[in-house]
Tab-separated table of C-alpha atoms in Angstrom:
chain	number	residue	atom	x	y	z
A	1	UNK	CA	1.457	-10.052	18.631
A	2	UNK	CA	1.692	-11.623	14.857
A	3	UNK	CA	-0.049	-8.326	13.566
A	4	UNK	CA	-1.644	-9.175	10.318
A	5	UNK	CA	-1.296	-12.896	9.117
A	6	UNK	CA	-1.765	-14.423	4.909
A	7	UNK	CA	-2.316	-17.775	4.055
A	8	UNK	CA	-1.159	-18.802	1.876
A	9	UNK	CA	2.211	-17.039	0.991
A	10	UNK	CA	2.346	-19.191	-2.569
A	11	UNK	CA	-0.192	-20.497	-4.561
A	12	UNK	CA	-0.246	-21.496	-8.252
A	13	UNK	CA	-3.739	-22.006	-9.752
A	14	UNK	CA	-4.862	-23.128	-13.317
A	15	UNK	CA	-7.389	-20.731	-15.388
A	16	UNK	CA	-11.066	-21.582	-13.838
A	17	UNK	CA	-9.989	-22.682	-10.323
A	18	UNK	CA	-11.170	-20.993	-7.510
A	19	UNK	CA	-9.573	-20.382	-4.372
A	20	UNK	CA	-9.426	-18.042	-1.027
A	21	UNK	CA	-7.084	-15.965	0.323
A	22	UNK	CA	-6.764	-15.943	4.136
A	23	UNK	CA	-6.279	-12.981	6.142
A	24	UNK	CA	-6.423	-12.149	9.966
A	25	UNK	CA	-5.131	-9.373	12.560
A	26	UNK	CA	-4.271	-9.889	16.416
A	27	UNK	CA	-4.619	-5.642	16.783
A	28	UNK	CA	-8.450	-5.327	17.171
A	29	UNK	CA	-9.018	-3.010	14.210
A	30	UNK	CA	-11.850	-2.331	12.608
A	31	UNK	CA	-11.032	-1.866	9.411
A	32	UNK	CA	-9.375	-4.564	6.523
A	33	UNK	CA	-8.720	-3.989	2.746
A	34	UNK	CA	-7.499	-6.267	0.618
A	35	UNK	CA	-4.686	-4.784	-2.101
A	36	UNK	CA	-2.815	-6.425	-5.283
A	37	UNK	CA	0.735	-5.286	-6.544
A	38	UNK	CA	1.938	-5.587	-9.786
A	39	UNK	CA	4.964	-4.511	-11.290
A	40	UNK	CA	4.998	-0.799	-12.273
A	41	UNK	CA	1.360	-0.017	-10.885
A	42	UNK	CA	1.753	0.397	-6.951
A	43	UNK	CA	-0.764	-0.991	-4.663
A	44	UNK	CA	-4.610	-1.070	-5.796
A	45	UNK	CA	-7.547	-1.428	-3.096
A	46	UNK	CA	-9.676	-4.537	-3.953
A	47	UNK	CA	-12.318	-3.884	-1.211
A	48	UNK	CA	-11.872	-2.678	2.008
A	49	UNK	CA	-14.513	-3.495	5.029
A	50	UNK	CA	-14.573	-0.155	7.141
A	51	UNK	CA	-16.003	-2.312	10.251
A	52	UNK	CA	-17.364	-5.680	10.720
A	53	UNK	CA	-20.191	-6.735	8.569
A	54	UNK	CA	-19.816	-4.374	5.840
A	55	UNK	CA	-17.635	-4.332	2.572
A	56	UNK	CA	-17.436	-2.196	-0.144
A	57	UNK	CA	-15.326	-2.311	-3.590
A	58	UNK	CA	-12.236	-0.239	-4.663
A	59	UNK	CA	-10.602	0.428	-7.513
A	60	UNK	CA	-10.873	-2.833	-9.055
A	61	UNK	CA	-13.276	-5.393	-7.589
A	62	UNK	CA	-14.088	-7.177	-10.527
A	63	UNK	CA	-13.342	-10.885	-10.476
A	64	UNK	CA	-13.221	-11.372	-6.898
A	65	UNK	CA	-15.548	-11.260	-3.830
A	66	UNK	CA	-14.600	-10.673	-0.340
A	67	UNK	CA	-16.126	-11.912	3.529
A	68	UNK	CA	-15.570	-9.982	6.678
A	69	UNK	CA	-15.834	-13.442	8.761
A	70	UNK	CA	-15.600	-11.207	11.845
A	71	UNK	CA	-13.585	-8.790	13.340
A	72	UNK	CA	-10.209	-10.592	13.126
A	73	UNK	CA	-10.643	-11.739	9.468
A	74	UNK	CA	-11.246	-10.995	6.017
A	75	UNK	CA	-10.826	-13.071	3.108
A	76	UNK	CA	-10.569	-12.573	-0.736
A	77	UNK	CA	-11.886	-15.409	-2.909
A	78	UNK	CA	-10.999	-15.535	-6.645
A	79	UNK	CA	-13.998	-17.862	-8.229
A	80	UNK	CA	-12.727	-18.687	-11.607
A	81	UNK	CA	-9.180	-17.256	-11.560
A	82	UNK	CA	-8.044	-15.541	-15.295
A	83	UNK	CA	-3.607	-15.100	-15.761
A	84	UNK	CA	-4.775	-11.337	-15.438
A	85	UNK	CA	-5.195	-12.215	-12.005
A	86	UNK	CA	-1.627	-13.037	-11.378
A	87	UNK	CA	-0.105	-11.024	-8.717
A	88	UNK	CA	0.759	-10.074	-5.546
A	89	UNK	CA	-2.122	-10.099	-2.901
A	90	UNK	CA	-1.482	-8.141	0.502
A	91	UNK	CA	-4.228	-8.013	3.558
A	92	UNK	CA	-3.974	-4.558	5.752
A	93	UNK	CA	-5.984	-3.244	8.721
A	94	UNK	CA	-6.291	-0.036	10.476
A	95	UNK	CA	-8.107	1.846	12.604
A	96	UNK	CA	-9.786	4.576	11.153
A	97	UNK	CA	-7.355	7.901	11.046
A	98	UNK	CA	-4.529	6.165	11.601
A	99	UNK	CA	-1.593	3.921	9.714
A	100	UNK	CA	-2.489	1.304	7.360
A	101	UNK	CA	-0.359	-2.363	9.018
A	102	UNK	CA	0.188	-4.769	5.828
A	103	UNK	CA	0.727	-8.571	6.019
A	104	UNK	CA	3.799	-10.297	4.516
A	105	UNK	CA	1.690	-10.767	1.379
A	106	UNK	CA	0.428	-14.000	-0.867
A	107	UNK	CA	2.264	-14.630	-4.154
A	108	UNK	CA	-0.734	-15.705	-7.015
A	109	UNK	CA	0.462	-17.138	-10.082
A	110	UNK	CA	-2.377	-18.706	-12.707
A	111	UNK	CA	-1.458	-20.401	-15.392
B	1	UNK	CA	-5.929	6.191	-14.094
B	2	UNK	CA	-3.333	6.728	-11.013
B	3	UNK	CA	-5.041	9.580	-8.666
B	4	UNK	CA	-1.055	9.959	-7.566
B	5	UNK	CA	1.630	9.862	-10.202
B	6	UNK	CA	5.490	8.993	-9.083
B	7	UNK	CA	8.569	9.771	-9.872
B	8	UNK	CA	11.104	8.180	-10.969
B	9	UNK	CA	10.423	4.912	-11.391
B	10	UNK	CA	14.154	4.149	-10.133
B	11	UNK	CA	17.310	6.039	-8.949
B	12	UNK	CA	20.693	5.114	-7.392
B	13	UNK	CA	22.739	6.496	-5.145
B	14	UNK	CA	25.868	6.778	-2.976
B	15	UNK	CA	26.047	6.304	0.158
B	16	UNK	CA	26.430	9.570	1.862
B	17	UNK	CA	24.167	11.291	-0.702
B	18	UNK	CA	20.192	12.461	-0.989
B	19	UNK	CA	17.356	10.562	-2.594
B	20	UNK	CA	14.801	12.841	-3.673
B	21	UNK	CA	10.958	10.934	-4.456
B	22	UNK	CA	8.461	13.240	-5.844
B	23	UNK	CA	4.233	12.637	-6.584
B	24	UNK	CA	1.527	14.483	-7.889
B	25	UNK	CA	-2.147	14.622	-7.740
B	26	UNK	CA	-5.063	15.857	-9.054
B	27	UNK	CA	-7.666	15.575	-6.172
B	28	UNK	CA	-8.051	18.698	-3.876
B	29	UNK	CA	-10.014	16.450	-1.259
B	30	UNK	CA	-7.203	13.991	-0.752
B	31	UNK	CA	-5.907	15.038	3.054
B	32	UNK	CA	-3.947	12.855	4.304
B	33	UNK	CA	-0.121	11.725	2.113
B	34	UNK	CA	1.458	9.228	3.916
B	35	UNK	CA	4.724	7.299	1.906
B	36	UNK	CA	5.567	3.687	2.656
B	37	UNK	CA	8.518	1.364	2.711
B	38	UNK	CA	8.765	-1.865	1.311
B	39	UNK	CA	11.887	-4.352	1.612
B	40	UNK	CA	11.906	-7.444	-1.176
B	41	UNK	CA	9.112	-10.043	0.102
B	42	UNK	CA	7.749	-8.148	2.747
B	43	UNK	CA	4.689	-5.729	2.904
B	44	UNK	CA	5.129	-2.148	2.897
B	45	UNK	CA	5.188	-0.424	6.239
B	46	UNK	CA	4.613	3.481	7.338
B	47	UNK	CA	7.764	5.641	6.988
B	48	UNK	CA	6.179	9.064	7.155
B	49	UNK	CA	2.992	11.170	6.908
B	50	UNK	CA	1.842	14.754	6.202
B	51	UNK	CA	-1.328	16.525	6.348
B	52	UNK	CA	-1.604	19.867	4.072
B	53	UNK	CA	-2.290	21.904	6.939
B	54	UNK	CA	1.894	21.827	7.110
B	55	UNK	CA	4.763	22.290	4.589
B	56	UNK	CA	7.404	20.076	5.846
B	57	UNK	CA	7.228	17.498	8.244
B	58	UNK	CA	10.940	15.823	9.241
B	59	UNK	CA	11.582	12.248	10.574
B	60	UNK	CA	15.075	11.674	11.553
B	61	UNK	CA	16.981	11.724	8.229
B	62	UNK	CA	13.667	11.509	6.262
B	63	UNK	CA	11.600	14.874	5.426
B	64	UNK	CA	8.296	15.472	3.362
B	65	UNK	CA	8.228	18.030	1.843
B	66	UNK	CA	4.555	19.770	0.875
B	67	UNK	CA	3.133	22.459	-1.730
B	68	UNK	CA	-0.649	22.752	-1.342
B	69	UNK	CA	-0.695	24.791	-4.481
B	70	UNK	CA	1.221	22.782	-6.820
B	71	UNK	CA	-0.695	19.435	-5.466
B	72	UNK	CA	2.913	17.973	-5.387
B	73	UNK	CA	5.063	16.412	-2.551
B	74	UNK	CA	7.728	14.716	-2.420
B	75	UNK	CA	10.246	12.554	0.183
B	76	UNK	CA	13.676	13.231	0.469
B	77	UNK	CA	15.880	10.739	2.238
B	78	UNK	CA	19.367	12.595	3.405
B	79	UNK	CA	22.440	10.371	4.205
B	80	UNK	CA	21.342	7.497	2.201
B	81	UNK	CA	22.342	4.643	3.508
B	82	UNK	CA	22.855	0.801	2.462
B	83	UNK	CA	19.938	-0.397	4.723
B	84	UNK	CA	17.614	2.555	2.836
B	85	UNK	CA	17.642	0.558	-0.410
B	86	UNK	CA	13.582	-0.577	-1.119
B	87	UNK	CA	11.056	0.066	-2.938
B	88	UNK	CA	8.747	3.664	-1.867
B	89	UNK	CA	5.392	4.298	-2.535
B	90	UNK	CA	3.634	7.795	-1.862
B	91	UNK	CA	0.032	7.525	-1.557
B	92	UNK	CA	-3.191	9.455	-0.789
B	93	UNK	CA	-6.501	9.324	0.476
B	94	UNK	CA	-9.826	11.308	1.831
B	95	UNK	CA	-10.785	11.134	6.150
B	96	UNK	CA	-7.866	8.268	6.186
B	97	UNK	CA	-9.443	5.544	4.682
B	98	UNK	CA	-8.753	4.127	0.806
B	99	UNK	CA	-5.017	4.762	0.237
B	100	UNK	CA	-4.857	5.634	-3.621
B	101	UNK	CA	-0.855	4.451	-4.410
B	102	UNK	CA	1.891	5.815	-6.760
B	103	UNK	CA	3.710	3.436	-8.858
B	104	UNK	CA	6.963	3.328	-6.622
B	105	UNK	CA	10.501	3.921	-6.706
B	106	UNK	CA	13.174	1.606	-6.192
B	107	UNK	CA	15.815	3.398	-4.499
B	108	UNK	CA	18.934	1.871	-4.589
B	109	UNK	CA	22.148	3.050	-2.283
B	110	UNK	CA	25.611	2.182	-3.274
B	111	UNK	CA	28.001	1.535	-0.691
């Protein structure tokens, strides 16, 4: 089992390009989130879907939108990506209850 | 604003010896306080959980420790070893689902 897959793991965008992040888990959960790390701040939720065909927004949603494709995958799309944006993006899934499994992570930079 | 706060933000030490990791929070919902592990380019992974029905809860050589009244806890890692040098993040959340993250601490142990 892969567990939880990103694609890309690097991707360097100007300001105003748009772009998805990939994300998909071999584990049957039902529910995905979508974090970003930055230095000195920890891990904040994006939006998380609690089970196929819903989504909801977390602590900061603002500048990207999200598609639970189906069960396996969930992606993040930044439409006109701002430097603020630069950071590290990590997919997780769970089931509910239970331990949070994170994917290896996609490194943003925009320029 | 951080719903868990972290401290510190670094510490080093010999091998042998005992990290001590230690968060606060302000919401008396949150029930579940798991802490996470993260090596350089990799996503964080589940080290240890408590629920604050318990005080302690003890891992091999890793322990949470728990005080309900002082909406503190903290992770101590005994023995510290080369191999326990990452990055740890406490977090928190309500019925399991949206982790809300501490900054982290970068532990580092000298041989």
């Amino acid at each position: 089992n892969a567990g939880v897959t990103q694609t890309p793991k690097f991707q360097v965008l100007k300001t105003g390009q748009s772009m998805t992040l990939q994300c998909a888990q071999d584990m049957n959960h039902n529910s995905m989130y979508w974090y970003r790390q930055d230095p000195g701040m920890g891990l904040r939720l994006i939006y998380y879907s609690a089970s196929e065909g819903t989504t909801d927004k977390g602590e900061v949603p603002n500048g990207y939108n999200v598609s639970r494709l189906n069960k396996r995958e969930f992606s993040l799309r930044l439409e006109s990506a701002a430097p603020s944006q630069t950071s590290v993006y990590f997919c997780a899934s769970s089931e509910a209850g239970a331990e949070q499994f994170f994917g290896p992570g996609t490194r943003l930079t925009v320029l | 604003q951080q719903q868990v706060k972290q401290s510190p933000q670094s510490l080093i030490v010999q091998k042998g010896g005992i990290s001590i990791i230690n968060c606060a929070y302000e919401n008396t919902a949150f029930d579940y306080f798991p802490w996470y592990q993260q090596f350089p380019g990799k996503g964080p992974a589940l080290l240890i959980a408590i629920r604050p029905d318990v005080s302690e809860k003890k891992e091999g050589r890793f322990t949470i420790s728990f005080n309900k009244s002082a909406k503190q806890f903290s992770l101590h890692i005994m023995d510290s070893q080369p191999g326990d040098s990452a990055t740890y993040f406490c977090a928190a959340s309500i019925n399991d689902y949206k982790l809300s993250f501490g900054a982290g601490t970068t532990v580092t142990v000298r041989a």
